[in-house]
mmCIF file of C-alpha atoms in Angstrom:
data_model
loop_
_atom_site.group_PDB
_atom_site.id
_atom_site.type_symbol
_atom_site.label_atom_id
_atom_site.label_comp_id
_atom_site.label_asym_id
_atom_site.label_seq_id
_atom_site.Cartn_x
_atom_site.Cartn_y
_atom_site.Cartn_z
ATOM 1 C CA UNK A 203 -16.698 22.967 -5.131
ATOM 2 C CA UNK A 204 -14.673 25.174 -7.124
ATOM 3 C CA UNK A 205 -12.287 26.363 -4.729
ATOM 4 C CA UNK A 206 -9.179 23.828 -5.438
ATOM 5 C CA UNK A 207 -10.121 21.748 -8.046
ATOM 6 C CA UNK A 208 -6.631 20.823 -8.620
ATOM 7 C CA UNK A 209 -6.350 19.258 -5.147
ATOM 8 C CA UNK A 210 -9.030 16.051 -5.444
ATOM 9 C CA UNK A 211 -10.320 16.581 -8.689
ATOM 10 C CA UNK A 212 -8.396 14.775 -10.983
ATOM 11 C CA UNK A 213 -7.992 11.833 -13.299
ATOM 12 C CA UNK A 214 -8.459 8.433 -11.387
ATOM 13 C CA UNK A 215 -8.101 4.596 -12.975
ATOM 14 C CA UNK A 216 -11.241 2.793 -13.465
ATOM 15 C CA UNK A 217 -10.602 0.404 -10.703
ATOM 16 C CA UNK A 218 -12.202 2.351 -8.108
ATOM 17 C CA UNK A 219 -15.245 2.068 -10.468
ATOM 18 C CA UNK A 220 -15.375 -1.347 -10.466
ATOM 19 C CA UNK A 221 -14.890 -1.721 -6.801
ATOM 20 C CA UNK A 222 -17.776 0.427 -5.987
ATOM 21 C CA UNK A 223 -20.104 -1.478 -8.885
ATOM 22 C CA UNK A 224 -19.264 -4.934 -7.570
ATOM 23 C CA UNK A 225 -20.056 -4.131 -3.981
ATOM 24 C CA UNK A 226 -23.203 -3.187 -5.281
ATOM 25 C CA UNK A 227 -23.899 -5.549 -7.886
ATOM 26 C CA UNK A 228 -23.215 -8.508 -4.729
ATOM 27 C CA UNK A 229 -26.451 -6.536 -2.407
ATOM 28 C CA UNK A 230 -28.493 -6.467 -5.693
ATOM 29 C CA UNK A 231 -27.882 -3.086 -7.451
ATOM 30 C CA UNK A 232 -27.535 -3.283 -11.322
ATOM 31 C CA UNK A 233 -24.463 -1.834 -13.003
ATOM 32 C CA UNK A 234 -27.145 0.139 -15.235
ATOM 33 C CA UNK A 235 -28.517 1.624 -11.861
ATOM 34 C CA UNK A 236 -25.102 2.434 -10.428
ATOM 35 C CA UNK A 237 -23.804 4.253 -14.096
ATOM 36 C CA UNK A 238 -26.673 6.576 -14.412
ATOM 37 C CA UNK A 239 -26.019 9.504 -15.057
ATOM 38 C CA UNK A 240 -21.931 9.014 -14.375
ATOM 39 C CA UNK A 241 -21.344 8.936 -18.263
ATOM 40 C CA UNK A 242 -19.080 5.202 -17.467
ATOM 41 C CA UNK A 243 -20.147 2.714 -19.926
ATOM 42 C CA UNK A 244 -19.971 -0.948 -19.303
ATOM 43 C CA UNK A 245 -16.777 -1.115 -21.623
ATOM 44 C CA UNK A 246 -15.364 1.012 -19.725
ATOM 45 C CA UNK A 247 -15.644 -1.127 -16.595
ATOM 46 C CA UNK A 248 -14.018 -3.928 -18.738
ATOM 47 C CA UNK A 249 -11.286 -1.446 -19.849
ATOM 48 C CA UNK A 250 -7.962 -1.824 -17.412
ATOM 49 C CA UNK A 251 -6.383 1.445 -18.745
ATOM 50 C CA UNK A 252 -9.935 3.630 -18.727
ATOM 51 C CA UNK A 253 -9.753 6.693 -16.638
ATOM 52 C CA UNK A 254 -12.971 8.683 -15.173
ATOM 53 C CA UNK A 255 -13.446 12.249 -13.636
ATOM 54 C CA UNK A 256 -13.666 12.734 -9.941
ATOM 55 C CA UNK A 257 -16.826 13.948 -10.375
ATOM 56 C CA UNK A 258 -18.123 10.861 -12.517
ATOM 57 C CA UNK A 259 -16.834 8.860 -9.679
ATOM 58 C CA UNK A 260 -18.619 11.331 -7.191
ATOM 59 C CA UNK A 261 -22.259 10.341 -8.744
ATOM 60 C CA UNK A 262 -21.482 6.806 -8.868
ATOM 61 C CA UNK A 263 -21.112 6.568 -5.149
ATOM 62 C CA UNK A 264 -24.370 9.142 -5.253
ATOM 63 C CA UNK A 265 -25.932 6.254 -6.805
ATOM 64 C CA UNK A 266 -24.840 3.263 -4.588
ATOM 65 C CA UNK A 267 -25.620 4.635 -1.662
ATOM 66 C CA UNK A 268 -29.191 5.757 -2.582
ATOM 67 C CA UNK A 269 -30.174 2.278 -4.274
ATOM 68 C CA UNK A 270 -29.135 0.726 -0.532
ATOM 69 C CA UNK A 271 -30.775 3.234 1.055
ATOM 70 C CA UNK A 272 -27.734 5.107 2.543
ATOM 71 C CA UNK A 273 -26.789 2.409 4.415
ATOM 72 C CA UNK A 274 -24.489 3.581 7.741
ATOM 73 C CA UNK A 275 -21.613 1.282 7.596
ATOM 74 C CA UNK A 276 -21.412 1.226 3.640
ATOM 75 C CA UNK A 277 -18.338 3.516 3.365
ATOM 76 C CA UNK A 278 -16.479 1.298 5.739
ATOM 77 C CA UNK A 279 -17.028 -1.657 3.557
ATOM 78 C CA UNK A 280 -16.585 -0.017 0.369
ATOM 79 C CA UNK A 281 -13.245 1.529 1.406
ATOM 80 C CA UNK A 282 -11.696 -1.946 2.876
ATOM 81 C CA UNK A 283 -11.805 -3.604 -0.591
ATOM 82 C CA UNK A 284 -9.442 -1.289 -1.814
ATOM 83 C CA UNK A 285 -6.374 -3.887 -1.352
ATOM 84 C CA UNK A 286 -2.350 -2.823 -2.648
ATOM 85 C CA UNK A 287 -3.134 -4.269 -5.912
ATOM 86 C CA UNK A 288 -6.478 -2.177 -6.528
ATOM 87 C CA UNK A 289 -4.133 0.686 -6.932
ATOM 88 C CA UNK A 290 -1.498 -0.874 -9.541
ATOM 89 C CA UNK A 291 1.875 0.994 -9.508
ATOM 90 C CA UNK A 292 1.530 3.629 -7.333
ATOM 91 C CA UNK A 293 0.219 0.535 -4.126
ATOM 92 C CA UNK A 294 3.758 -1.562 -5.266
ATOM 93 C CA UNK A 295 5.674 2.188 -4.755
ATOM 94 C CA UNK A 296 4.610 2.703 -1.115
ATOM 95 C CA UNK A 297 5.417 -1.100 -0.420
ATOM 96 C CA UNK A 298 8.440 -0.973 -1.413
ATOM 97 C CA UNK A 299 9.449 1.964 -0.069
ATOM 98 C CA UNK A 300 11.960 1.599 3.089
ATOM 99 C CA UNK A 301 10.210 3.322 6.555
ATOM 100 C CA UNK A 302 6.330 3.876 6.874
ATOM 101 C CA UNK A 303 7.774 7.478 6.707
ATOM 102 C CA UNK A 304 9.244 7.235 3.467
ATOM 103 C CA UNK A 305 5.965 5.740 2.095
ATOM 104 C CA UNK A 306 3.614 8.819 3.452
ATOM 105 C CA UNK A 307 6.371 11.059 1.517
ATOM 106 C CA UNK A 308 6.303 9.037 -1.585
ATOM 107 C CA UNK A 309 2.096 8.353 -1.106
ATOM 108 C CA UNK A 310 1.336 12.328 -1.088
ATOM 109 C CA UNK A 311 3.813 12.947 -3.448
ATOM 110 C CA UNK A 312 2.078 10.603 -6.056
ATOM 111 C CA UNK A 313 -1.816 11.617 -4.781
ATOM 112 C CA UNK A 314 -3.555 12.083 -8.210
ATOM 113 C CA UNK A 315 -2.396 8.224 -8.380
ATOM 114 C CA UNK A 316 -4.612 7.343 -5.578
ATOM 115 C CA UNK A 317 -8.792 6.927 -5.687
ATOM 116 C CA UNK A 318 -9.006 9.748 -3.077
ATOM 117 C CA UNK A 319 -11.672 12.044 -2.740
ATOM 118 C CA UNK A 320 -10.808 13.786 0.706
ATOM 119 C CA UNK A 321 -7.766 15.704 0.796
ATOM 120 C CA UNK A 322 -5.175 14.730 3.641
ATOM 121 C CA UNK A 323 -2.368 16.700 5.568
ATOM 122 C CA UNK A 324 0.164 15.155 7.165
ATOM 123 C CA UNK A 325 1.715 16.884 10.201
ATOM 124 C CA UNK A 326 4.161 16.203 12.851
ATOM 125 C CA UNK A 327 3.081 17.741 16.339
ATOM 126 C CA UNK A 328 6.016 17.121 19.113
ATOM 127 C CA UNK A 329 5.876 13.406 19.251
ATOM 128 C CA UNK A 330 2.650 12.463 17.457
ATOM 129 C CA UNK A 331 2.065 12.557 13.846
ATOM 130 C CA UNK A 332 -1.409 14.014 13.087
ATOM 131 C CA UNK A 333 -3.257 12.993 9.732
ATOM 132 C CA UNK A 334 -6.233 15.025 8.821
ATOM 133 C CA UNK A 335 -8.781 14.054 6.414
ATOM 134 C CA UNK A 336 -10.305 17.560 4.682
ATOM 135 C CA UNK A 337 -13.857 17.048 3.130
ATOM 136 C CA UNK A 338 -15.594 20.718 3.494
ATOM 137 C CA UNK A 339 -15.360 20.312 -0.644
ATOM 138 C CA UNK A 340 -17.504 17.027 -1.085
ATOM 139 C CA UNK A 341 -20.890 17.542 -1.574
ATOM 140 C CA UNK A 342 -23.240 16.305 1.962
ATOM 141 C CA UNK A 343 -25.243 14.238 0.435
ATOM 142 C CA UNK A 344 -21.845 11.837 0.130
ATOM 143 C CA UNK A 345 -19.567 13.042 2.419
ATOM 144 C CA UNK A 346 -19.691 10.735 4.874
ATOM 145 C CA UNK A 347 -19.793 7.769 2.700
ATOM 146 C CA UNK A 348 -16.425 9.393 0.986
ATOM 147 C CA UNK A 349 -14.816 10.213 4.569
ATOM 148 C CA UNK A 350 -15.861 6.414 5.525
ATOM 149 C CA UNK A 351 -14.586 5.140 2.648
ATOM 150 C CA UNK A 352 -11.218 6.924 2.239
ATOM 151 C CA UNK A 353 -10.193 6.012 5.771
ATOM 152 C CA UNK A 354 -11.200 2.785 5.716
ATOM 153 C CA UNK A 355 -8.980 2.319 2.337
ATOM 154 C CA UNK A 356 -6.094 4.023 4.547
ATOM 155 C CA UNK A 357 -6.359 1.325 7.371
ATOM 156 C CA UNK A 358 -6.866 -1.604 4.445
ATOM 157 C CA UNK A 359 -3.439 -0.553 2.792
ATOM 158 C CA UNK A 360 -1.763 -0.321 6.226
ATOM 159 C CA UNK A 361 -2.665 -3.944 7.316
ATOM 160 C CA UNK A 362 -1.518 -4.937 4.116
ATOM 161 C CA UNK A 363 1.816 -3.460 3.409
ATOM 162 C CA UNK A 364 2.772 -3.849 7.571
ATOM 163 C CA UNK A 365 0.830 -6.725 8.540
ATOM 164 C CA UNK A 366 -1.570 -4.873 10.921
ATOM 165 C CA UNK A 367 -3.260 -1.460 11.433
ATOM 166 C CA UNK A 368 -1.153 1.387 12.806
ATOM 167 C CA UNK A 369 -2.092 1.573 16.684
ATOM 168 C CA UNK A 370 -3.723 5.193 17.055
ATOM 169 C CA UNK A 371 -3.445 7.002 20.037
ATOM 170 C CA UNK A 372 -7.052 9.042 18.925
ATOM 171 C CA UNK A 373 -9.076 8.821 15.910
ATOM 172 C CA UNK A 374 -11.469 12.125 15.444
ATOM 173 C CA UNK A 375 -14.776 12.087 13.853
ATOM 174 C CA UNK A 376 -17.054 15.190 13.181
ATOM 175 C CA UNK A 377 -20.219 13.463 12.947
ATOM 176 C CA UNK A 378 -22.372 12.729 15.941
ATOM 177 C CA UNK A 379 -22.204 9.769 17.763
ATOM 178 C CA UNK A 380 -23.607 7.240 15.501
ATOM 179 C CA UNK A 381 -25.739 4.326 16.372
ATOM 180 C CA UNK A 382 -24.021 1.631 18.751
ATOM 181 C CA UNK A 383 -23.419 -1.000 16.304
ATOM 182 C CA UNK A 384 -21.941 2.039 13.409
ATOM 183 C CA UNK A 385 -19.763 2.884 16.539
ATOM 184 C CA UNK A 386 -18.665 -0.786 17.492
ATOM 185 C CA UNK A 387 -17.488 -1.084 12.932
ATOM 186 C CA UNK A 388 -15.366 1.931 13.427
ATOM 187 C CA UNK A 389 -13.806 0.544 16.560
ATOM 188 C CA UNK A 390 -13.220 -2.192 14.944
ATOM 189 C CA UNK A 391 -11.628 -0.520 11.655
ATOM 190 C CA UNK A 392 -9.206 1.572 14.087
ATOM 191 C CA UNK A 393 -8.755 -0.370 16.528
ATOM 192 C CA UNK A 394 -9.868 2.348 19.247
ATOM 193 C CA UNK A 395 -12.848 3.815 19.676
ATOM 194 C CA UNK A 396 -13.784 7.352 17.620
ATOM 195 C CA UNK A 397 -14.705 10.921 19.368
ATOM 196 C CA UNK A 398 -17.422 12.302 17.965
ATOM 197 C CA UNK A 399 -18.575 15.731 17.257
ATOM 198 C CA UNK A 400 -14.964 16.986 16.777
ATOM 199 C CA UNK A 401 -13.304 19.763 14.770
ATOM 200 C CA UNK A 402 -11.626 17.753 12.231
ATOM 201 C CA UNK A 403 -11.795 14.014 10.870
ATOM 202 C CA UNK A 404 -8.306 13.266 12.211
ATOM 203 C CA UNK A 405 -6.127 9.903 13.077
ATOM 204 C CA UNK A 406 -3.293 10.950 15.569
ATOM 205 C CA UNK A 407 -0.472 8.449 16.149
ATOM 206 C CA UNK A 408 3.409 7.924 17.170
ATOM 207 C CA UNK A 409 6.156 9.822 15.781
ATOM 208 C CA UNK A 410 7.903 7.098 16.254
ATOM 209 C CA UNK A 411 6.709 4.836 13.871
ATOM 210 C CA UNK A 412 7.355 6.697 11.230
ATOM 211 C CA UNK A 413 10.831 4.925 11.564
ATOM 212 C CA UNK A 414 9.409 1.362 10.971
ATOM 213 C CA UNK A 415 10.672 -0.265 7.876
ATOM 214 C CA UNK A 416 8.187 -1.644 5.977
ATOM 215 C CA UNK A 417 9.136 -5.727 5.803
ATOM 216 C CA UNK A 418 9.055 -5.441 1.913
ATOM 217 C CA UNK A 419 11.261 -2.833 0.937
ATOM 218 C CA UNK A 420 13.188 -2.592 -2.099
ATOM 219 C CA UNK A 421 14.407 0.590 -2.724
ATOM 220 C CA UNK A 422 15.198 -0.483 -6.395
ATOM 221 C CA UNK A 423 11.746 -1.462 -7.107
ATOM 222 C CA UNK A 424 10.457 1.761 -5.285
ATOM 223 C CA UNK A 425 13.112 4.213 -7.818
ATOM 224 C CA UNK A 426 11.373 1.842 -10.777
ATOM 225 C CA UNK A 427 7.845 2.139 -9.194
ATOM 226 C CA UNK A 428 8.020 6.100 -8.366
ATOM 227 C CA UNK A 429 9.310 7.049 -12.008
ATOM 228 C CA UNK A 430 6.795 4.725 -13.903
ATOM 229 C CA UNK A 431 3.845 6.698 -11.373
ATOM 230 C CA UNK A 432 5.334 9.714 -12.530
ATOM 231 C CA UNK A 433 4.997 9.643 -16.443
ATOM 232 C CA UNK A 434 1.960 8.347 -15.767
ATOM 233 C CA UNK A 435 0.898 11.443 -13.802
ATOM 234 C CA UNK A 436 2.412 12.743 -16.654
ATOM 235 C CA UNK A 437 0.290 11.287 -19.097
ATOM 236 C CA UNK A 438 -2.920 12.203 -16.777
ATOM 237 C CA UNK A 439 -2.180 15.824 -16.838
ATOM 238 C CA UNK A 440 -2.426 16.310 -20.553
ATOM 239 C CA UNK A 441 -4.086 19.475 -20.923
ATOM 240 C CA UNK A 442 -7.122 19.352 -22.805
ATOM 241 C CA UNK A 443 -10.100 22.143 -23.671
ATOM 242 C CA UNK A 444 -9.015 25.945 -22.908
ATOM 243 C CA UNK A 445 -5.918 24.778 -20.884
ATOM 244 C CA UNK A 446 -4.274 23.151 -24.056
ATOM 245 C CA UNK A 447 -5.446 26.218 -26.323
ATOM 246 C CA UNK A 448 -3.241 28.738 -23.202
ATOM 247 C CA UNK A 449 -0.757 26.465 -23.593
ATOM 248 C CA UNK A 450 -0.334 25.845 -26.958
ATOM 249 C CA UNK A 451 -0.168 29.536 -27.380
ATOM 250 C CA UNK A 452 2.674 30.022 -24.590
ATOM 251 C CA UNK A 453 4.893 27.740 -26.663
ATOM 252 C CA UNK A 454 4.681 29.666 -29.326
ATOM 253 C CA UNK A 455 6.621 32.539 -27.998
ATOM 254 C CA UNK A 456 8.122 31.128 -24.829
ATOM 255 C CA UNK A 457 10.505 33.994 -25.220
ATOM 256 C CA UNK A 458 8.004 36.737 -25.730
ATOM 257 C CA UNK A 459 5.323 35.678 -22.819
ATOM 258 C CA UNK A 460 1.957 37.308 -22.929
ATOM 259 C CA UNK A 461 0.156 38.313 -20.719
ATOM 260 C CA UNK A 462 -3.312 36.929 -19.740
ATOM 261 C CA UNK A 463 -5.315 40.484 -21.013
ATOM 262 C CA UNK A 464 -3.319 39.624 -24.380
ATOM 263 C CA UNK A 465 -3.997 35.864 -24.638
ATOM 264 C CA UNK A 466 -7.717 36.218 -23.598
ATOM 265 C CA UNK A 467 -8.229 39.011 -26.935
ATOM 266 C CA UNK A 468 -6.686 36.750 -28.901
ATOM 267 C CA UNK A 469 -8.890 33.807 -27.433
ATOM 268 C CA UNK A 470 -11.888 36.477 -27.997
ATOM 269 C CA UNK A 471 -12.798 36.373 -24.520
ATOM 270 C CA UNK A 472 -12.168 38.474 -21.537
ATOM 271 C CA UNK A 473 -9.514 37.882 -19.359
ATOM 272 C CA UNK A 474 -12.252 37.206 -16.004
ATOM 273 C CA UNK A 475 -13.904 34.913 -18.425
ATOM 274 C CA UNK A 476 -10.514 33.026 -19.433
ATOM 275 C CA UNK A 477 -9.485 32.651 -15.601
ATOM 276 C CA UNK A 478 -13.027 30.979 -15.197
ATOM 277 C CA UNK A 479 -12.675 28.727 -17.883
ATOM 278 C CA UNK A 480 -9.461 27.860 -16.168
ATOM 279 C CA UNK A 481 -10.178 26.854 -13.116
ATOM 280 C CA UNK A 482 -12.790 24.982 -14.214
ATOM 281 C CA UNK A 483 -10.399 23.275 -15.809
ATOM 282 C CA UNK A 484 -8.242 22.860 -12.583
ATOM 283 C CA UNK A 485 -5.638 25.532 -14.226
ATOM 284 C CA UNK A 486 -4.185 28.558 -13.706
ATOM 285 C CA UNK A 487 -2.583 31.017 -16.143
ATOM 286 C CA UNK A 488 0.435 31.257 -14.291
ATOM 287 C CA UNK A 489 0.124 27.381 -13.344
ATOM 288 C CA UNK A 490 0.479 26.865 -17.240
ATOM 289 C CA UNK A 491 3.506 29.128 -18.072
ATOM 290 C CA UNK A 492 5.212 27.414 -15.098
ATOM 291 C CA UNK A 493 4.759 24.099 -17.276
ATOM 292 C CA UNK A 494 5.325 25.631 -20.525
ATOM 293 C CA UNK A 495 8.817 26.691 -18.816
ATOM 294 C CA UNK A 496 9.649 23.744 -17.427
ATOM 295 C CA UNK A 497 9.073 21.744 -20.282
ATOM 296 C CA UNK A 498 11.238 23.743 -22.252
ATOM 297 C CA UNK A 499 14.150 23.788 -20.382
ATOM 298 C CA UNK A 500 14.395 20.245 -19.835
ATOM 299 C CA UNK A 501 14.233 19.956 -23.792
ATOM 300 C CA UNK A 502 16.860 22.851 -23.808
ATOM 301 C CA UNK A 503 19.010 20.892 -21.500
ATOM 302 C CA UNK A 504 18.894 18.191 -23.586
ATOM 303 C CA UNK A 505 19.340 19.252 -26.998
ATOM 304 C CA UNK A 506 21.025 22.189 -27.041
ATOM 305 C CA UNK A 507 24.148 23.457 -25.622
ATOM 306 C CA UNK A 508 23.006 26.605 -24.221
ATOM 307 C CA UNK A 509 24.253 28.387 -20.851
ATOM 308 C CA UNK A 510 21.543 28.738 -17.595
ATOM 309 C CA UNK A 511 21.607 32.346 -19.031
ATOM 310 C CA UNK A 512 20.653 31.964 -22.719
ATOM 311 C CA UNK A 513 18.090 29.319 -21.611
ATOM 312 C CA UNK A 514 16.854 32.344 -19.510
ATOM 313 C CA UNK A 515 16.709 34.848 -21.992
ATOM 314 C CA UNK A 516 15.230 32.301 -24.216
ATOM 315 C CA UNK A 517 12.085 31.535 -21.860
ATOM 316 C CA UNK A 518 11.441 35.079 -21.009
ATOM 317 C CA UNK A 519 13.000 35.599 -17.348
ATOM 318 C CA UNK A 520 14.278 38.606 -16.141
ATOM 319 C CA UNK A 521 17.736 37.358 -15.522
ATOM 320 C CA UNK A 522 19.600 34.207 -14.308
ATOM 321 C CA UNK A 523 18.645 34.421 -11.102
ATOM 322 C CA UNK A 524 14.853 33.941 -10.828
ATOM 323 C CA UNK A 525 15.488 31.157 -13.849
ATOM 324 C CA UNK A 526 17.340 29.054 -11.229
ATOM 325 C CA UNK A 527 15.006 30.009 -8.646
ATOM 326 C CA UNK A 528 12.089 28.567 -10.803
ATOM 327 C CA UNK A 529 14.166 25.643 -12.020
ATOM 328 C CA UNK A 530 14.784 24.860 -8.241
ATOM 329 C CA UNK A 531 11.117 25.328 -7.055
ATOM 330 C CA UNK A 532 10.623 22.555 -10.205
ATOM 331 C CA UNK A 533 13.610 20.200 -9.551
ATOM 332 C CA UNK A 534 14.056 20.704 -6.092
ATOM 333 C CA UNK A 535 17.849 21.296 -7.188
ATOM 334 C CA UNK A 536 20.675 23.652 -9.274
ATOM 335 C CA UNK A 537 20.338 23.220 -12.508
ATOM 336 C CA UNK A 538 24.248 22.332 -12.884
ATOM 337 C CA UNK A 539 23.472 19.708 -10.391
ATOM 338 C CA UNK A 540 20.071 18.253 -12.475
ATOM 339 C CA UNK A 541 22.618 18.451 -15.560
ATOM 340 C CA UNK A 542 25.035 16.058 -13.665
ATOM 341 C CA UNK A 543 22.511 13.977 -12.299
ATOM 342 C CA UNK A 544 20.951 13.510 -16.330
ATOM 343 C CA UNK A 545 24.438 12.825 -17.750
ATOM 344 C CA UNK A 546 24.053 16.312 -19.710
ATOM 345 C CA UNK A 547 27.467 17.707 -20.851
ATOM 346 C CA UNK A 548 27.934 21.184 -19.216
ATOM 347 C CA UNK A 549 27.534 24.325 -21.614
ATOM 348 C CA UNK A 550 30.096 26.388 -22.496
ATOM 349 C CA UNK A 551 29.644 29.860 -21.823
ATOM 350 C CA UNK A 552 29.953 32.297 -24.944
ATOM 351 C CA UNK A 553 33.730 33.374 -24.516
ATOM 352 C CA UNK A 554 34.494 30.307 -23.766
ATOM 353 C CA UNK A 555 33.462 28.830 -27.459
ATOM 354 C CA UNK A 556 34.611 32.117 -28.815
ATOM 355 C CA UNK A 557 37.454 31.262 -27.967
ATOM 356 C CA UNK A 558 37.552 28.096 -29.100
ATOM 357 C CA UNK A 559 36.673 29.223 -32.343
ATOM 358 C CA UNK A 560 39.824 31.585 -32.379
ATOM 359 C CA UNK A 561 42.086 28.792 -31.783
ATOM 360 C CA UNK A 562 40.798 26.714 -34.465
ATOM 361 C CA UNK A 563 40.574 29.295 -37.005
ATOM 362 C CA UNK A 564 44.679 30.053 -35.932
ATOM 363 C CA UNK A 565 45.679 26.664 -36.645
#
């Protein structure tokens, strides 16, 4: 399950934790039996700002569904007590946000914020929209418990946040046809009856409703909601372990960037060994410079009056050019226009304050 850890396995709030516990704890399952082996304490259930690895969360499911016996439907039910609130700031951010398309932007935008396991990709296709649910990295033994549960949560939020289910035109399942009554609970959860044995887990709908504003908008509460979800992303991305050493070492010399041969000898390690540790990690070497770089120039920005091209020479980059390149592919915009849009005074280039310095000096 290595092959993109940093796409599903991150960070998550203890609330999902607690959901899954108390549907087990009300069919007879003790807490103890549900935290083996997860490394969650009991305090940690009680703590509202606790945060567990997707993995701990992974083996907590492994452990509900084998105390009831794997029951069919148990994904479904898990996944439809995952209300707006479960997910704190990032559930009030898609409610608030202006068109159902707007809140599928701002929704995979903010995804380490969500209780997801599956990954999901978005796609328009002439006038459908096509959502596709990706599990091949779960383990079997869970996957369709996970699948179960992450659609049902998708169907929960939708009947909360616009008052009913999106009508699908299709809803694709890979499994075999279940048993009658398992197929008559996901009919009911979509609202149309699943194909079976098909390519992808999919739910296909209308363009068009992408359009449909959500009846509790607030586009100043979603700006509020979408920067708090971001420093706490943020906060959830604090490297720790091999990732932190990398980086630590990168802001040392942010103008003189090693390579990963050097940083690996001076880690005492080889580089193949230092990429492993990595991406175990959910990091890469570049992944890491790229923050290291970023978080450098917004502090440049902000503290020092430097041109685009000293804060390029200062962070190592061939010229001006690929700086702005990188600051767009960070920003999603110039960096004189991210200056504007922060309040930053513009820098004055070196002849300019030379002079400056002239004309003082004359009078």
């Amino acid at each position: 399950m290595s092959s993109k850890p940093t796409i599903w396995d991150f960070r998550r709030g203890i609330a999902t934790a607690r959901v899954l516990t108390q549907l087990g704890y009300e069919r007879g399952v003790s807490v103890d039996a549900m935290l083996r082996h997860t490394g969650i304490t009991r305090a940690q259930l009680d703590d509202p700002k606790a945060e567990i690895e997707a993995l701990q969360e992974v083996q907590l499911i492994r452990n509900l569904s084998t105390e009831l016996n794997h029951a069919s439907e148990l994904g479904i039910h898990a996944g439809c007590r995952y209300h707006v609130t479960t997910y704190g700031l990032w559930g009030y951010a898609v409610m608030s946000s202006s068109t159902l398309g707007n809140a599928v932007s701002m929704a995979s935008r903010m995804l380490n914020l969500t209780f997801s396991l599956t990954t999901n990709v978005v796609e328009r296709q002439g006038d459908v929209i096509t959502s596709t649910f990706q599990t091949d990295h779960l383990p079997p033994d869970v996957r369709q418990f996970i699948i179960d549960r992450d659609r049902a949560a998708v169907v929960t939020l939708q009947r909360e946040i616009l008052g009913a289910p999106i009508p699908y035109r299709e809803v694709q399942m890979k499994c075999p046809e279940p048993a009658p009554e398992v197929v008559a609970a996901y009919t009911a959860l979509f609202g149309v009856r699943p194909s079976f044995n098909m390519p992808h887990e999919r739910n296909i709908f209308d363009a068009s409703l992408m359009d449909l504003p959500l009846p509790q908008a607030d586009p100043h509460t979603a700006q509020l909601c979408e920067q708090m979800c971001r420093n706490l992303m943020e906060s959830r991305h604090a490297r720790t372990g091999v990732a932190a050493n990398v980086r630590d070492r990168l802001l040392r010399t942010p103008g003189h960037i090693p390579d990963m041969e050097k940083v690996a000898e001076e880690m005492n390690m080889t580089s193949r060994t230092l990429r492993r540790h990595l991406t175990a990690e959910g990091a890469t070497f570049r992944g890491l410079l790229e923050e290291v770089r970023r978080t450098l120039t917004e502090e440049l920005m902000a503290t020092a009056s430097l041109t685009h091209s000293e804060i390029a020479e200062r962070l190592g980059y061939a010229d001006v050019t690929t700086f702005i390149e990188a600051f767009r592919r960070w920003k999603g915009m110039a960096p004189s226009e991210y200056r504007r849009s922060q309040g930053l005074t513009p820098p004055t280039t070196r002849l300019a304050r030379a002079r400056l310095s002239i004309k003082n000096t004359v009078a």
